[in-house]
Coordinates of C-alpha atoms in Angstrom, one line a residue:
X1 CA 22.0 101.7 -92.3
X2 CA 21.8 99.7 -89.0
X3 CA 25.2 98.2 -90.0
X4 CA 27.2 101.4 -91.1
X5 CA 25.6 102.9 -87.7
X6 CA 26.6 100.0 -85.4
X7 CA 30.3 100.0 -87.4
X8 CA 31.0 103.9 -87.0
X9 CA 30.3 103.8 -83.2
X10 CA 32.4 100.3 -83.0
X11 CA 35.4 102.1 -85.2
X12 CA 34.9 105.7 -83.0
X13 CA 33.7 104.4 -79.4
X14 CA 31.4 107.4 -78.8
X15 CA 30.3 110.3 -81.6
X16 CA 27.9 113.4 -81.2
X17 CA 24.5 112.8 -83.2
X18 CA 25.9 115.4 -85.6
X19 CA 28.7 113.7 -87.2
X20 CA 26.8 110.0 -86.8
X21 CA 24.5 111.9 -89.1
X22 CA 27.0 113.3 -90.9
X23 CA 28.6 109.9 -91.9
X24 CA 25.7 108.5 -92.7
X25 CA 24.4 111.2 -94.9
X26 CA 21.2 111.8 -93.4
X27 CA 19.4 114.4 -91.2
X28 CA 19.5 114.1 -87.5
X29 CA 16.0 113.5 -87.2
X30 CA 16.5 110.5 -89.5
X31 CA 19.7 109.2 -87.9
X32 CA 17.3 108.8 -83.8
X33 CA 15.3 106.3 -84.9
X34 CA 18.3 104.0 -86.0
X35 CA 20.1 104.8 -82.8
X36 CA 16.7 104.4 -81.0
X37 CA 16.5 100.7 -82.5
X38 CA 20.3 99.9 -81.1
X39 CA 19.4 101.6 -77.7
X40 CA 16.2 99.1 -77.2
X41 CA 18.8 96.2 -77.9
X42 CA 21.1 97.5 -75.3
X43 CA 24.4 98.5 -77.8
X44 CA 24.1 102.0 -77.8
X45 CA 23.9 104.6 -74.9
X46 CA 22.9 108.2 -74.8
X47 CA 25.5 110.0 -72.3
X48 CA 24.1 112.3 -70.2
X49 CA 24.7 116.6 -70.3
X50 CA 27.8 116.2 -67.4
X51 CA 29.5 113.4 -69.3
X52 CA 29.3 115.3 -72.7
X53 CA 30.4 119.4 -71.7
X54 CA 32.2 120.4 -68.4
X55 CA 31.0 123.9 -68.7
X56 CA 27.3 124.2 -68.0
X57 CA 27.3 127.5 -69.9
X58 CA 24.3 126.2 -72.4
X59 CA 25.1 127.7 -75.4
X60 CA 26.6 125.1 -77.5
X61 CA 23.5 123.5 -80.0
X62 CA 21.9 120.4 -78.2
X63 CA 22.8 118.4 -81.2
X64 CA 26.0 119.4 -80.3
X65 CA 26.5 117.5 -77.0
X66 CA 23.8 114.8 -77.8
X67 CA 26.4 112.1 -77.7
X68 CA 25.9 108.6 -78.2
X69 CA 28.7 105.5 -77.1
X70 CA 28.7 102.3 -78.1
X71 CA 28.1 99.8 -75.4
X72 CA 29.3 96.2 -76.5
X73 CA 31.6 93.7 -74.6
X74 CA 33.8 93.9 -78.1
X75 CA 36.8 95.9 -77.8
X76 CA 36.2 99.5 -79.9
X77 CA 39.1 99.9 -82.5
X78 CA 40.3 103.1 -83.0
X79 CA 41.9 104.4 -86.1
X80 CA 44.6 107.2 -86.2

């Protein structure tokens, strides 16, 4: 799971928590302690609220905007 986390965030450069989860077929819940794990290594970064919504209206679902980047000297490739 560490793997098919670290590739989807390599392959897509930054993704809400939602559709990491999503991808990996698990629960949210379940996907924070594999992100946690790449966080304490250094690879992955949680964005903060202003770099994830412009808006400040605070009704989107924190899940929603709970965005995490990949943070890896590698170049991220993107797929059309």
């Amino acid at each position: 799971m560490l793997s098919d986390l670290r590739s989807y965030l390599q392959t897509h450069g930054r993704a809400p928590l939602t559709d990491i989860a999503l991808h990996l077929q698990m629960e949210p819940d379940a996907v924070r302690p594999l992100i946690e794990k790449w966080q304490r290594k250094g690879k992955i970064i949680k964005l903060e609220g202003d770099d994830n919504c412009g808006g400040g209206c605070n009704k989107c679902d924190p899940e929603t905007i709970e965005i995490y980047q990949w943070s890896d000297d590698r170049p991220i490739k993107f797929h059309p």
